[in-house]
Amino acid sequence: MDRSQGLPKRSSAAGGWGALKSCGKFLLGSRAPLSGARALLSANQPDGFDCPGCAWGDPAHGSSFEFCENGVKAVSWEATDKRVTPRFFSKHLVSELRGWTDYALESEGRLTHPMRYDAETDTYRAVEWDEAFAEIGATLRGLDHPDRVEFYTSGRASNEAAYLYQLFARAYGTNNFPDCSNMCHEASGIALVQAIGIGKGTVLLEDFEKADAIFVVGQNPGTNHPRMLGDLRRAAERGARVVVLNPVRERGLERFADPQNSVEMLRGASRPIASHYFQPKPGGDMAAFRGIAKVVFARDAAALAAGKPSLLDHAFIAAHTSAFADYRAAVEATAWDAILDQSGLTREEIETAADVYLGADKVIATWAMGVTQHRHSVATIREIANLLFLRGHIGRPGAGLCPVRGHSNVQGDRTVGINEKPPVALLEALDREFGLNAPRKHGHNVLGAIGAMLDGSSKAFIGLGGNFVRATPDTKLVEKALAGCELTVHIATKLNHSHLVPGRVAYLLPCLGRTEIDRNSKGKVQIVTVEDSMSMVHGSGGINKPASPHLRSEIGIIAGMAAATVGSERIDWAALADDYDLIRDLIERTIPGFAGFNTRVRRPRGFMLRNLAAERVFETATGRAGFASGPLPVATEHQRASTQGDTFVLQTFRSHDQYNTTIYGLDDRYRGVYGERRVVFAHPDDLAELKARSGERVDLVCVHAEDGVVRVAEDFRLVPFDMPRGSLAGYYPELNVLVPLSAFGEFSDTPTSKSVLVQVRARAANAVGKAA
């Protein structure tokens, strides 16, 4: 502990020797360091595989190394020589394994055989692939309606696997596609479609080399997408201003030491990232951006009164936007008291942010789940877009909107059809190509799927990757939902908690990883593709020997289930599984933007899908980018908490040694936590007010009143941290038990995992806090 401040001892900078040491630790821990190191040289390279971690873009000019610390963790985690064989399952009951931690389960290594759950012995037992496909197909055919099935997708699935998966489900007859994007960037897609006509960002990676100011909102690149730090640092070094809005002071946004800079490493030096670091209250970003706009309008009026040019891009506003007057009126009608109370920032801080905005010719706004996992996320993203519209910061080099996605292909999955509300044009294209009568009725997203399984209207769950139980809110309710299914099927590389909640019939089907060689029946090495956050489509081909001869590719498993369920009369599933070029031909014929797919994806760095908004062509109802003019929320969660006494706003986030629900280790060195995960961060003054000491252990109680359910997370260690008063933070999935299923974003249905109202309760072993 840093006794002078009472705060944990953190790394002096992100990256640096700490990152290199961590890389070495994880490579050695995989027990296959040589193959892991060799694989890293092919990560994000033209002839290699796309990193199975984050969706940050790859530069067109490239460099000798295009991986980061988290990429090392992901690759070594997959390339491990540890194996979970049928013998492992014969030694451990499923009920016993439920008591293991997430880290312990995945640390056992790679799954090697298809397995079927045996309820009599409470174990998984090996089964032949054809037997598994036959029973899965028979069970699905035996259901009385296709909408009884939920087809879940993880963002690590390739474009080809996702396309085949949606084709299987629609040939079967349902649009039930709960997807990991429902839990992260759904609000971004909805808000951007409303604002600019496309649910994607408008920038290329090269735009970060040209921007004068970059607003980084609600994200922690040092842990979640570390390669972004290199681009932010290079921007800062050439004089660009990097303005951070984040409630928690994150080391990766303060300073960064580039592990690939030998001189810097020898000197132990680092460079600053943020020129300005503001800490709004959780959920206060909309008010902060409205405050910046209010300053901009006031400065513009003053400039005009002094006979100076307008500070706004009136040519862009007139030619390319709608509803500007309504927006301006809404901003000017918003009182400063409301802005300051809701944002948690001072007026001086907001005016400083406005100074940066007005002083820049080219501005990028980039955000992640610190923005999207709130009740008012859609409105917040509209407000961010509003600010950029004022000075035409869209559709030109060095400027634009940039939601940073999580998993490496979460954006691509949506592009190729994983959508519970599919565009009619897609369904018509599938009907023409395959002679289908694809369902038009909208299906279930994640919350809809959980509700349907709970009430019994859905009877089967098929998971294409991911860890549904641990990724979703309200953990105990989700476990109950899965356990009530007639059929559960999980396609996976490693064991996780979702596999330990079997339905009446339950299968665990092991697949190849992204880093592994995938050969067809003729010995040809197959490639797949992914789409990153910048709409770039890359090829990806593994280089490692498969972990087991019994593994099949995700595509092969999907094809096997589909053939056994809907037959092969209209679609030759086996042929598609044996030649992924055929799948890409189908994507080209049915998904806009993929002309020449097989040729273009084999070029170094792939190709960019056309983004009309980046060309200032806005496919909205008005044909223009739309200003949004709604009022600020009546009250954010932190404002509600301030009126309830002893109530805090909890946000869940990742530790440095995890990626989504995958726990690589038990350290979080950027926040000064080592060897444990059951911690909760709080402002030191809040601990003092609770009469609590750093290190004492407490329970957290959710005080969500709408459903009357009491939710408790037990035995967490208090850690003082630099964050707003009235806020708490801790790691998911451990704290997902506190996130109510009935608390979700307006219009997005995204769980509000960044704004959960909780109280701190003393444990019997100590007298910390006050009873809930």
PDB file of N, CA, C and O in Angstrom, residues 98-119:
ATOM      1  N   ARG A  98     -19.036 -27.097 -10.236  1.00  0.00           N
ATOM      2  CA  ARG A  98     -19.740 -25.824 -10.064  1.00  0.00           C
ATOM      3  C   ARG A  98     -19.119 -24.990  -8.949  1.00  0.00           C
ATOM      4  O   ARG A  98     -19.248 -23.761  -8.944  1.00  0.00           O
ATOM      5  N   GLY A  99     -18.447 -25.637  -8.012  1.00  0.00           N
ATOM      6  CA  GLY A  99     -17.821 -24.919  -6.915  1.00  0.00           C
ATOM      7  C   GLY A  99     -16.450 -24.360  -7.253  1.00  0.00           C
ATOM      8  O   GLY A  99     -15.862 -23.643  -6.444  1.00  0.00           O
ATOM      9  N   TRP A 100     -15.931 -24.693  -8.438  1.00  0.00           N
ATOM     10  CA  TRP A 100     -14.630 -24.184  -8.854  1.00  0.00           C
ATOM     11  C   TRP A 100     -14.768 -22.740  -9.341  1.00  0.00           C
ATOM     12  O   TRP A 100     -15.826 -22.320  -9.816  1.00  0.00           O
ATOM     13  N   THR A 101     -13.693 -22.007  -9.266  1.00  0.00           N
ATOM     14  CA  THR A 101     -13.700 -20.647  -9.798  1.00  0.00           C
ATOM     15  C   THR A 101     -13.603 -20.686 -11.327  1.00  0.00           C
ATOM     16  O   THR A 101     -13.206 -21.693 -11.929  1.00  0.00           O
ATOM     17  N   ASP A 102     -13.922 -19.562 -11.952  1.00  0.00           N
ATOM     18  CA  ASP A 102     -13.772 -19.450 -13.405  1.00  0.00           C
ATOM     19  C   ASP A 102     -12.323 -19.711 -13.818  1.00  0.00           C
ATOM     20  O   ASP A 102     -12.051 -20.394 -14.810  1.00  0.00           O
ATOM     21  N   TYR A 103     -11.411 -19.151 -13.055  1.00  0.00           N
ATOM     22  CA  TYR A 103      -9.987 -19.317 -13.348  1.00  0.00           C
ATOM     23  C   TYR A 103      -9.571 -20.780 -13.263  1.00  0.00           C
ATOM     24  O   TYR A 103      -8.862 -21.301 -14.145  1.00  0.00           O
ATOM     25  N   ALA A 104     -10.011 -21.478 -12.226  1.00  0.00           N
ATOM     26  CA  ALA A 104      -9.633 -22.880 -12.051  1.00  0.00           C
ATOM     27  C   ALA A 104     -10.170 -23.750 -13.185  1.00  0.00           C
ATOM     28  O   ALA A 104      -9.469 -24.635 -13.689  1.00  0.00           O
ATOM     29  N   LEU A 105     -11.399 -23.514 -13.601  1.00  0.00           N
ATOM     30  CA  LEU A 105     -11.988 -24.325 -14.668  1.00  0.00           C
ATOM     31  C   LEU A 105     -11.197 -24.192 -15.970  1.00  0.00           C
ATOM     32  O   LEU A 105     -10.796 -25.189 -16.585  1.00  0.00           O
ATOM     33  N   GLU A 106     -10.962 -22.958 -16.401  1.00  0.00           N
ATOM     34  CA  GLU A 106     -10.294 -22.772 -17.684  1.00  0.00           C
ATOM     35  C   GLU A 106      -8.809 -23.114 -17.612  1.00  0.00           C
ATOM     36  O   GLU A 106      -8.189 -23.439 -18.634  1.00  0.00           O
ATOM     37  N   SER A 107      -8.232 -23.068 -16.415  1.00  0.00           N
ATOM     38  CA  SER A 107      -6.820 -23.417 -16.261  1.00  0.00           C
ATOM     39  C   SER A 107      -6.553 -24.892 -16.530  1.00  0.00           C
ATOM     40  O   SER A 107      -5.400 -25.279 -16.747  1.00  0.00           O
ATOM     41  N   GLU A 108      -7.591 -25.716 -16.513  1.00  0.00           N
ATOM     42  CA  GLU A 108      -7.393 -27.139 -16.767  1.00  0.00           C
ATOM     43  C   GLU A 108      -7.001 -27.422 -18.212  1.00  0.00           C
ATOM     44  O   GLU A 108      -6.484 -28.487 -18.514  1.00  0.00           O
ATOM     45  N   GLY A 109      -7.275 -26.472 -19.119  1.00  0.00           N
ATOM     46  CA  GLY A 109      -6.798 -26.647 -20.488  1.00  0.00           C
ATOM     47  C   GLY A 109      -7.897 -26.897 -21.500  1.00  0.00           C
ATOM     48  O   GLY A 109      -9.078 -26.674 -21.248  1.00  0.00           O
ATOM     49  N   ARG A 110      -7.488 -27.394 -22.649  1.00  0.00           N
ATOM     50  CA  ARG A 110      -8.359 -27.519 -23.806  1.00  0.00           C
ATOM     51  C   ARG A 110      -9.221 -28.781 -23.759  1.00  0.00           C
ATOM     52  O   ARG A 110      -8.764 -29.870 -23.398  1.00  0.00           O
ATOM     53  N   LEU A 111     -10.461 -28.627 -24.155  1.00  0.00           N
ATOM     54  CA  LEU A 111     -11.364 -29.766 -24.320  1.00  0.00           C
ATOM     55  C   LEU A 111     -10.910 -30.600 -25.513  1.00  0.00           C
ATOM     56  O   LEU A 111     -10.457 -30.057 -26.527  1.00  0.00           O
ATOM     57  N   THR A 112     -11.060 -31.908 -25.404  1.00  0.00           N
ATOM     58  CA  THR A 112     -10.501 -32.788 -26.437  1.00  0.00           C
ATOM     59  C   THR A 112     -11.519 -33.664 -27.157  1.00  0.00           C
ATOM     60  O   THR A 112     -11.253 -34.115 -28.274  1.00  0.00           O
ATOM     61  N   HIS A 113     -12.672 -33.950 -26.538  1.00  0.00           N
ATOM     62  CA  HIS A 113     -13.651 -34.876 -27.111  1.00  0.00           C
ATOM     63  C   HIS A 113     -15.062 -34.299 -26.979  1.00  0.00           C
ATOM     64  O   HIS A 113     -15.356 -33.611 -25.994  1.00  0.00           O
ATOM     65  N   PRO A 114     -15.938 -34.624 -27.928  1.00  0.00           N
ATOM     66  CA  PRO A 114     -17.353 -34.285 -27.714  1.00  0.00           C
ATOM     67  C   PRO A 114     -17.887 -35.062 -26.520  1.00  0.00           C
ATOM     68  O   PRO A 114     -17.572 -36.249 -26.356  1.00  0.00           O
ATOM     69  N   MET A 115     -18.691 -34.392 -25.682  1.00  0.00           N
ATOM     70  CA  MET A 115     -19.161 -34.987 -24.433  1.00  0.00           C
ATOM     71  C   MET A 115     -20.668 -34.810 -24.302  1.00  0.00           C
ATOM     72  O   MET A 115     -21.225 -33.799 -24.723  1.00  0.00           O
ATOM     73  N   ARG A 116     -21.301 -35.812 -23.682  1.00  0.00           N
ATOM     74  CA  ARG A 116     -22.733 -35.755 -23.375  1.00  0.00           C
ATOM     75  C   ARG A 116     -22.916 -35.892 -21.874  1.00  0.00           C
ATOM     76  O   ARG A 116     -22.273 -36.728 -21.228  1.00  0.00           O
ATOM     77  N   TYR A 117     -23.810 -35.083 -21.308  1.00  0.00           N
ATOM     78  CA  TYR A 117     -24.052 -35.139 -19.876  1.00  0.00           C
ATOM     79  C   TYR A 117     -24.884 -36.358 -19.528  1.00  0.00           C
ATOM     80  O   TYR A 117     -25.905 -36.656 -20.178  1.00  0.00           O
ATOM     81  N   ASP A 118     -24.453 -37.078 -18.473  1.00  0.00           N
ATOM     82  CA  ASP A 118     -25.185 -38.231 -17.967  1.00  0.00           C
ATOM     83  C   ASP A 118     -25.728 -37.879 -16.587  1.00  0.00           C
ATOM     84  O   ASP A 118     -24.958 -37.752 -15.619  1.00  0.00           O
ATOM     85  N   ALA A 119     -27.038 -37.709 -16.499  1.00  0.00           N
ATOM     86  CA  ALA A 119     -27.642 -37.240 -15.249  1.00  0.00           C
ATOM     87  C   ALA A 119     -27.502 -38.260 -14.128  1.00  0.00           C
ATOM     88  O   ALA A 119     -27.378 -37.881 -12.952  1.00  0.00           O
TER      89      ALA A 119
END
